[in-house]
Short mmCIF file of C-alpha atoms and ligand atoms in Angstrom, two decimals:
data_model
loop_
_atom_site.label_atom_id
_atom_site.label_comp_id
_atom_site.label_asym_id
_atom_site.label_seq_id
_atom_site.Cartn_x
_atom_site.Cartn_y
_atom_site.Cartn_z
CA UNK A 233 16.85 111.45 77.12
CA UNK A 234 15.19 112.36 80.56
CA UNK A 235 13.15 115.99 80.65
CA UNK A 236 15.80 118.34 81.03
CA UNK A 237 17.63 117.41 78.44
CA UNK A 238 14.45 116.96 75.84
CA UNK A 239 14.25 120.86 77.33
CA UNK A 240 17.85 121.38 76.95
CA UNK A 241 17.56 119.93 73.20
CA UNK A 242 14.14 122.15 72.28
CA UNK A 243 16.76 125.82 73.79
CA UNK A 244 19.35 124.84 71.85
CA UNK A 245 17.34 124.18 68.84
CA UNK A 246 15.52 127.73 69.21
CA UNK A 247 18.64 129.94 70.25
CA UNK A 248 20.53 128.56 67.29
CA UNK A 249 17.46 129.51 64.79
CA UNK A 250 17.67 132.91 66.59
CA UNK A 251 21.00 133.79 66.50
CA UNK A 252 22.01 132.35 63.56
CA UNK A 253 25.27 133.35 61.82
CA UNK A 254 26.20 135.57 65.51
CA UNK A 255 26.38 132.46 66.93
CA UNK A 256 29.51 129.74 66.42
CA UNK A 257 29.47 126.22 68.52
CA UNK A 258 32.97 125.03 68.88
CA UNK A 259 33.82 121.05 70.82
CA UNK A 260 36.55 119.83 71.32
CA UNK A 261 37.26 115.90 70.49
CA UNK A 262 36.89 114.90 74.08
CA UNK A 263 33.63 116.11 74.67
CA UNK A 264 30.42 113.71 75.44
CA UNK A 265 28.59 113.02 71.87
CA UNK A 266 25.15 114.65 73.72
CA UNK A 267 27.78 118.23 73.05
CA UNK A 268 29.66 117.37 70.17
CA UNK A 269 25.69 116.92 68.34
CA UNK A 270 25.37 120.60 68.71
CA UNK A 271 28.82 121.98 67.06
CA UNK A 272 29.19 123.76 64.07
CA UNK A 273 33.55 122.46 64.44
CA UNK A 274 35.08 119.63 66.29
CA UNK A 275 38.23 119.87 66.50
CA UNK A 276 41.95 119.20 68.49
CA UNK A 277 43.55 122.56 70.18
CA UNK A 278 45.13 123.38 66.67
CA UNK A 279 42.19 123.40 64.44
CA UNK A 280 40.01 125.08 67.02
CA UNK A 281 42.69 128.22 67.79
CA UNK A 282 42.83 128.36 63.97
CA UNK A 283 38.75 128.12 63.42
CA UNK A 284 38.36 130.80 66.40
CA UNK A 285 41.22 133.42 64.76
CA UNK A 286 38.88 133.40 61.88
CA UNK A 287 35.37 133.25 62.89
CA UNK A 288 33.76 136.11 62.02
CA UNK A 289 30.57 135.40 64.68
CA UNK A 290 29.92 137.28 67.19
CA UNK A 291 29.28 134.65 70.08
CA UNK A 292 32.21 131.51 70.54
CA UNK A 293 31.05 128.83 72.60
CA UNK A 294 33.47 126.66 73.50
CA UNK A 295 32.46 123.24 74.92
CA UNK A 296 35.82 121.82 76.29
CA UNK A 297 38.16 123.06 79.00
CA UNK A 298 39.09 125.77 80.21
CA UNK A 299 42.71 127.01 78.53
CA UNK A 300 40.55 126.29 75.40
CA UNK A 301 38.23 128.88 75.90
CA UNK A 302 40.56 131.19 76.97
CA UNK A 303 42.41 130.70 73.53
CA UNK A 304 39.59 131.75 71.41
CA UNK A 305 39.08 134.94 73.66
CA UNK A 306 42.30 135.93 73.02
CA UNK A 307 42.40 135.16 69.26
CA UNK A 308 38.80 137.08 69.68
CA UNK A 309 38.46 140.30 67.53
CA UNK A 310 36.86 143.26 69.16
CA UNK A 311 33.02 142.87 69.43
CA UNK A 312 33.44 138.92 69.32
CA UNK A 313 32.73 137.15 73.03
CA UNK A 314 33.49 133.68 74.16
CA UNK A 315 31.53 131.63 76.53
CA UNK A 316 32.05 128.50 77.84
CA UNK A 317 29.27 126.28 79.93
CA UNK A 318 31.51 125.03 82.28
CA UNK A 319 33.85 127.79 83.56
CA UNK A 320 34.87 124.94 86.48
CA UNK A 321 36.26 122.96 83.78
CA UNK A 322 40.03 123.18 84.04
CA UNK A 323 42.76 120.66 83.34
CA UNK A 324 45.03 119.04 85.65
CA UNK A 325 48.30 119.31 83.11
CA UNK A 326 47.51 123.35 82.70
CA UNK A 327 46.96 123.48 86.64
CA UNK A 328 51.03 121.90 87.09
CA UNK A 329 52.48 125.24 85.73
CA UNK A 330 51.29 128.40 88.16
CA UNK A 331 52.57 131.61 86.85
CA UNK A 332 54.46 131.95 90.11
CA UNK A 333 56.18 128.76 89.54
CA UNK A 334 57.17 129.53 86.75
CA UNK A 335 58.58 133.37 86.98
CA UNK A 336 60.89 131.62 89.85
CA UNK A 337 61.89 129.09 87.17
CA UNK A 338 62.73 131.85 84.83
CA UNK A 339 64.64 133.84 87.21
CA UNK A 340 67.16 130.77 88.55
CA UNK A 341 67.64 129.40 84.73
CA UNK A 342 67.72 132.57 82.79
CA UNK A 343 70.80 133.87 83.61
CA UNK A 344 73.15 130.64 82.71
CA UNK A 345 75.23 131.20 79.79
CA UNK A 346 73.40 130.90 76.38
CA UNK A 347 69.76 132.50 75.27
CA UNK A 348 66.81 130.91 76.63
CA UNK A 349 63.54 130.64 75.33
CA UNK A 350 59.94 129.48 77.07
CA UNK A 351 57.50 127.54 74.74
CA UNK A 352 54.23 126.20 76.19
CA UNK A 353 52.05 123.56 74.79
CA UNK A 354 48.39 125.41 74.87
CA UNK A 355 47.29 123.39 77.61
CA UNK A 356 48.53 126.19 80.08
CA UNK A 357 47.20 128.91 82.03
CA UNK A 358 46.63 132.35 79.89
CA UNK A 359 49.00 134.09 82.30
CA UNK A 360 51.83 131.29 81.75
CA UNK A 361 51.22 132.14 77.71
CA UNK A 362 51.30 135.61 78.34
CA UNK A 363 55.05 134.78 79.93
CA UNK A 364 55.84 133.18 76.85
CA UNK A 365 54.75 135.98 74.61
CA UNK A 366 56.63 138.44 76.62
CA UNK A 367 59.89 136.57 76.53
CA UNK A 368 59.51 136.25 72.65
CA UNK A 369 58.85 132.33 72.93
CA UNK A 370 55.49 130.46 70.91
CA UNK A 371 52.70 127.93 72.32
CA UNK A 372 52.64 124.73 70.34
CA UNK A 373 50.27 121.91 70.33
CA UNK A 374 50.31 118.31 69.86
CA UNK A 375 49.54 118.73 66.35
CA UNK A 376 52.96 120.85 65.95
CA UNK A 377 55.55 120.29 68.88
CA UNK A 378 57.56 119.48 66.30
CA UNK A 379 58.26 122.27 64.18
CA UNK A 380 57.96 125.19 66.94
CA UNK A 381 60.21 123.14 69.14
CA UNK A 382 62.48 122.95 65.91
CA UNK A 383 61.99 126.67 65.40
CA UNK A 384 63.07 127.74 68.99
CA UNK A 385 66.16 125.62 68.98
CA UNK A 386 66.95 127.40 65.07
CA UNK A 387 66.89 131.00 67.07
CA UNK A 388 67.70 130.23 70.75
CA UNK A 389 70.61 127.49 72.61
CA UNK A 390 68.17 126.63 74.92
CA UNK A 391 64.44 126.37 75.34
CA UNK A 392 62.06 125.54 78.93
CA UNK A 393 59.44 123.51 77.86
CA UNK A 394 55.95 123.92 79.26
CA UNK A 395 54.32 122.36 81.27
CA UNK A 396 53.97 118.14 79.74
CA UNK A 397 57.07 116.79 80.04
CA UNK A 398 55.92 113.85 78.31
CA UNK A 399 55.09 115.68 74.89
CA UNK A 400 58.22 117.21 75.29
CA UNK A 401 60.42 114.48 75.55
CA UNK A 402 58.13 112.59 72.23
CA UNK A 403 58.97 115.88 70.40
CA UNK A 404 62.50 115.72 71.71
CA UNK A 405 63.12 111.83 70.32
CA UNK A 406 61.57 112.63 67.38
CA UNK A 407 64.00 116.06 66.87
CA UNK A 408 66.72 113.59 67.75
CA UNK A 409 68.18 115.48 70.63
CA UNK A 410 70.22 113.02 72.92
CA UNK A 411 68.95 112.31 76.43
CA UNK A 412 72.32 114.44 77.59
CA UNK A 413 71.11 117.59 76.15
CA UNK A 414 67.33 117.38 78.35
CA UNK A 415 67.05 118.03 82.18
CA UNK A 416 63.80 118.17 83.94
CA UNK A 417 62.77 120.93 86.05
CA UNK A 418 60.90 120.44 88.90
CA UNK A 419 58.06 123.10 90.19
CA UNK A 420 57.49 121.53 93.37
CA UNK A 421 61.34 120.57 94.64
CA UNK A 422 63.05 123.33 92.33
CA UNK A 423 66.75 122.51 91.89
CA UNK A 424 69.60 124.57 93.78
CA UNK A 425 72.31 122.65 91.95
CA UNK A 426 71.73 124.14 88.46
CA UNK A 427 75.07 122.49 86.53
CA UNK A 428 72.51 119.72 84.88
CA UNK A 429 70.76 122.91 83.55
CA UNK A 430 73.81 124.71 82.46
CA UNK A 431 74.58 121.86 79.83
CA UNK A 432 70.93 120.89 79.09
CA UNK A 433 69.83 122.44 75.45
CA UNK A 434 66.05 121.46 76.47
CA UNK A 435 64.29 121.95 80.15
CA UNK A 436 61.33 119.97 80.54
CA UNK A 437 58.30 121.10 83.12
CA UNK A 438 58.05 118.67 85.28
CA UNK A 439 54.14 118.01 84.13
CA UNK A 440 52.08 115.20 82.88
CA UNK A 441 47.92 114.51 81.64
CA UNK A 442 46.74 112.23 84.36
CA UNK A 443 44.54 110.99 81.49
CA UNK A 444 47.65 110.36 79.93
CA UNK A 445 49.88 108.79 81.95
CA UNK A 446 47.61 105.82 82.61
CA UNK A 447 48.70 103.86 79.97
CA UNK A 448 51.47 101.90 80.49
CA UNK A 449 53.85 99.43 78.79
CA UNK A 450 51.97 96.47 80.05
CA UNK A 451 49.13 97.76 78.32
CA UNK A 452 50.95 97.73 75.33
CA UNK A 453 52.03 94.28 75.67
CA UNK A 454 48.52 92.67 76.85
CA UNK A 455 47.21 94.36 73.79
CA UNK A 456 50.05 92.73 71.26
CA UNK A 457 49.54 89.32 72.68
CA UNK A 458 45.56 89.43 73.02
CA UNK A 459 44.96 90.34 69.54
CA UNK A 460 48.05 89.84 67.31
CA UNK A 461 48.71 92.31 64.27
CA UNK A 462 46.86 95.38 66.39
CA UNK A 463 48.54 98.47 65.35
CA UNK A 464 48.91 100.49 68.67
CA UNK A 465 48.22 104.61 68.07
CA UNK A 466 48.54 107.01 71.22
CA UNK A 467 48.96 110.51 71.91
CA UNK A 468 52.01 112.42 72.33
CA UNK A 469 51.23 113.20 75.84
CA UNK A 470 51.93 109.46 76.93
CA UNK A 471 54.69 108.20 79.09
CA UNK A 472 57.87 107.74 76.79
CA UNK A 473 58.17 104.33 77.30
CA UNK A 474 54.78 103.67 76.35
CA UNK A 475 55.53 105.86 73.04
CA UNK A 476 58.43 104.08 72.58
CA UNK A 477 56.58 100.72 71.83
CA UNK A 478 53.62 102.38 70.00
CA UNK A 479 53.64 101.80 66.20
CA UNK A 480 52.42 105.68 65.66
CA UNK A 481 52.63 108.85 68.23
CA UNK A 482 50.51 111.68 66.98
CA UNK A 483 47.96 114.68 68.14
CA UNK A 484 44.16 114.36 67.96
CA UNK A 485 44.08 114.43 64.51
CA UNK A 486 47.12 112.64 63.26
CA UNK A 487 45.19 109.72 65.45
CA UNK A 488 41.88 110.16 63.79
CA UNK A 489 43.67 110.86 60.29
CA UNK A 490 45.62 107.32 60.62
CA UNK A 491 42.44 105.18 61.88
CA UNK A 492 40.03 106.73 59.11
CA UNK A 493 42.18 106.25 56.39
CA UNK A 494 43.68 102.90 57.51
CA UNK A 495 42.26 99.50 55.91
CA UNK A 496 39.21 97.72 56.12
CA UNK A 497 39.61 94.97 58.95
CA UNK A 498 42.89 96.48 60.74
CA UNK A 499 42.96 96.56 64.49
CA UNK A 500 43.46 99.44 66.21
CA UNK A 501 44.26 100.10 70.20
CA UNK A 502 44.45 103.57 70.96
CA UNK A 503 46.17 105.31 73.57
CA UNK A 504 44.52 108.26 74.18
CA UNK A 505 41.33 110.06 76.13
CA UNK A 506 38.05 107.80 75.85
CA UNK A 507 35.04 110.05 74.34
CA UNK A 508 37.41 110.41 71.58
CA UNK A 509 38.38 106.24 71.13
CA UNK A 510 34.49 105.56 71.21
CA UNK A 511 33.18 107.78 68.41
CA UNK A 512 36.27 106.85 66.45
CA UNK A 513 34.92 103.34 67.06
CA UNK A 514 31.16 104.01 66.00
CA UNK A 515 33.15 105.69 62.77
CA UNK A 516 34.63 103.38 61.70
CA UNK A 517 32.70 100.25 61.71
CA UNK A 518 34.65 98.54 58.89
CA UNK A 519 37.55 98.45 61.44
CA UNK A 520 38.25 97.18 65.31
CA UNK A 521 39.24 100.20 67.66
CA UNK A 522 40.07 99.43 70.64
CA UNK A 523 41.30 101.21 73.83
CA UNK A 524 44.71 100.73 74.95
CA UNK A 525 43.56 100.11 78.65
CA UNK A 526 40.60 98.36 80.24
CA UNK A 527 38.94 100.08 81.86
CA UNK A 528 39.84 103.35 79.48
CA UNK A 529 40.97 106.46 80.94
CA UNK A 530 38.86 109.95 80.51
CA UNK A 531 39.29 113.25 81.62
CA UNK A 532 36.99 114.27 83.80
CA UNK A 533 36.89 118.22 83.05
CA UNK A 534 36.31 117.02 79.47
CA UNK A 535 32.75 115.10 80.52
CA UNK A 536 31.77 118.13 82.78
CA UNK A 537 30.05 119.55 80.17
CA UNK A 538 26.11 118.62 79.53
CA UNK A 539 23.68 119.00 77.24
CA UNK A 540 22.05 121.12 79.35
CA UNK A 541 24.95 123.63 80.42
CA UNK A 542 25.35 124.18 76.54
CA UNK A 543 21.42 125.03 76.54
CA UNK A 544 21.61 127.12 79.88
CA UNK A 545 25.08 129.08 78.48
CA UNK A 546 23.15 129.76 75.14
CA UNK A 547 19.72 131.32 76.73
CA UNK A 548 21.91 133.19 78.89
CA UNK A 549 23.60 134.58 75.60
CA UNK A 550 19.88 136.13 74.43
CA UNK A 551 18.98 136.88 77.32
CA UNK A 552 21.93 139.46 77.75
CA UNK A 553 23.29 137.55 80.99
CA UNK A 554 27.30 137.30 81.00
CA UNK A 555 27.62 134.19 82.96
CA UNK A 556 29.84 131.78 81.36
CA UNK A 557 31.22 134.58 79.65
CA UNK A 558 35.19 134.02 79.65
CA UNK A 559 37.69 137.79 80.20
CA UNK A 560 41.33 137.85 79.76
CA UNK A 561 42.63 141.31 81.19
CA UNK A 562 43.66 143.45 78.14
CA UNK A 563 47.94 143.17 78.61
CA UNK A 564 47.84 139.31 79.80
CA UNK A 565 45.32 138.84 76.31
CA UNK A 566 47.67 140.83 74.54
CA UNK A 567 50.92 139.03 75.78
CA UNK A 568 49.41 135.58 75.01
CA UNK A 569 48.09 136.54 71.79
CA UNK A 570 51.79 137.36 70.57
CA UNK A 571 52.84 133.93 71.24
CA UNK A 572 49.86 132.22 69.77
CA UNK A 573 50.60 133.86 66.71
CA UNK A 574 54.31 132.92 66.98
CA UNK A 575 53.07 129.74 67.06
CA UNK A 576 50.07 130.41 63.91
CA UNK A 577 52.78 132.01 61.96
CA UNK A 578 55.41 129.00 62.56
CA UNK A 579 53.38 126.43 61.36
CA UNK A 580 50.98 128.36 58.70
P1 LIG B 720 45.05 118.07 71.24
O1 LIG B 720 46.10 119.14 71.24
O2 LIG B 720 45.50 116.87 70.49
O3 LIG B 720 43.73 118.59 70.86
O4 LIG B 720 44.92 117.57 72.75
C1 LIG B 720 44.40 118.39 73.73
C2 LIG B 720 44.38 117.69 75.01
O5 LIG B 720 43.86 118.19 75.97
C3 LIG B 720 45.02 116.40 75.06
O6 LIG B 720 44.87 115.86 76.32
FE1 LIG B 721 44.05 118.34 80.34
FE2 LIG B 721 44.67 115.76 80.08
FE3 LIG B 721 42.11 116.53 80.16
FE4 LIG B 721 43.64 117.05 78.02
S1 LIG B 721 43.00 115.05 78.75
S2 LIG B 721 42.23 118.47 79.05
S3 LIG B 721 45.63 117.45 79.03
S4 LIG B 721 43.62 116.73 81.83
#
């Protein structure tokens, strides 16, 4: 540890002793281990939205990216506030699915025959959620594509899928819909023939992770031929054809779940972002856990955030400053809270 952070270390110490129960530290799986040290929950998108609807602190921080933080302000009660020490950290899938994008979206598919309904994975914009709310659709995560997707389709003939196209096709194997019932929608070249989207039952965003997407079937293969018997795990957000040859698919902690309970001496390459594959490899020593690709993909909004933005966010917080301090206008916070708890309720 160089000086700042020994600094960094000695505010963080100190504002925690201060603030005590007012203050909740929340990280995300992805974030660097120097961050993670400091949180009182780790967590995927799921557990996080769930732990920040019932905190009862009155200061979030959330180390992670930006949609995150957003999430926890608007499951915030009144009096609660949510910072976050990198407001610059955004995410490149979230940033694929501008609210203008996709109110033109909405107006060319919305009025072929059948009721439609928008669901967004959480890794969107608060504005796109607050589209969803309004049109009576749910966010999902990873965790539980599955049964809001599975919901939407019990109320509603057709459903636009936001914005990973990836996790919605994995969700859309699993659910068993054929490929003939799926079209993809594309923000940047939007369709003027709309006939494919007349028939389609499920409209896929035309967005992917770049973290993500980097794995690829060859990966898969090297893996199976360099170390025979590996059992290859990797995130729902993957291509489909890497999925496709992957012995389990699963959200952050369907990944971690698997590895920690699985057998002394299995092999394990994982397909998913890097911070994540390393402390599941320090955790479980018993076990070989690989990464699916060499060299191993991470996000790079994820390792924004330092040991000494959490410290500078945190005196900032005592000292009465706002910065980092993370506002939803009242009606968009409103709008997105009704389909977060669409989606809290679905899957409670
Ligand atoms: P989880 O929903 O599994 O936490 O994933 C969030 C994410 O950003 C994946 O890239
Ligand atoms: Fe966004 Fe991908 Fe980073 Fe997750 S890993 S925060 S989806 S860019």
């Amino acid at each position: 540890m160089n000086e700042s952070e020994m600094q960094a270390v000695a505010q963080i110490e100190a504002v925690k002793k201060q603030l005590g129960d007012d203050l909740v530290i929340f990280a995300h799986h992805y974030q660097r281990d120097e961050v993670v040290a400091w949180a009182d929950a780790r967590g995927d998108s799921l557990e996080l939205s769930r732990r920040a609807a019932a905190t009862q602190a009155r200061y979030i921080v959330f180390c992670g990216v930006r949609f995150m933080a957003e999430t926890a302000a608007v499951l915030a009660r009144p009096g609660q506030h949510v910072f976050t020490p990198r407001p610059d950290a955004g995410c490149i899938l979230a940033d694929q699915a501008r609210i203008a994008q996709v109110e033109a979206a909405w107006a060319a598919l919305a009025p072929l025959t059948g009721n439609m309904v928008p669901i967004t994975y959480v890794n969107s914009d608060v504005q796109v959620k607050g589209f969803v709310g309004r049109h009576g659709g749910a966010t999902c995560t990873s965790a539980n594509a599955n049964a809001v997707l599975t919901w939407a389709f019990n109320h509603y003939q057709r459903v636009l899928f936001l914005p990973d196209q990836h996790l919605g096709y994995n969700t859309a194997r699993r659910l068993e819909i054929p490929d003939d019932d799926i079209a993809v929608w594309d923000p940047r070249f939007p369709p003027t023939d709309l006939a494919r989207f007349q028939r389609a039952r499920l409209i896929l965003w035309r967005g992917a992770c770049n973290v993500h997407v980097r794995f690829l079937p060859a990966d898969v293969q090297r893996v199976r031929t360099e170390h025979p018997g590996v059992m290859v795990i990797v995130h729902p957000e993957c291509r489909e054809d890497v999925a496709v040859l992957a012995d389990g698919v699963g959200s952050t902690s369907y990944i971690i779940r698997t590895i920690s309970e699985a057998p002394s001496g299995s092999v394990w390459a994982v397909g998913t972002e890097e911070h994540l594959v390393a402390r599941l490899r320090a955790e479980n020593p018993d076990k070989q856990v690989l990464s699916l690709k060499e060299p191993p993909p991470y996000c790079v909004n994820m390792s924004l955030t330092r040991v000494t933005d959490l410290a500078r966010v945190l005196t900032a917080i005592v000292s009465g400053d706002k910065a980092g301090i993370v506002e939803v206008p009242a009606e968009t916070a409103a709008a997105a809270r009704a389909a977060l708890d669409r989606m809290l309720e679905i899957t409670a």
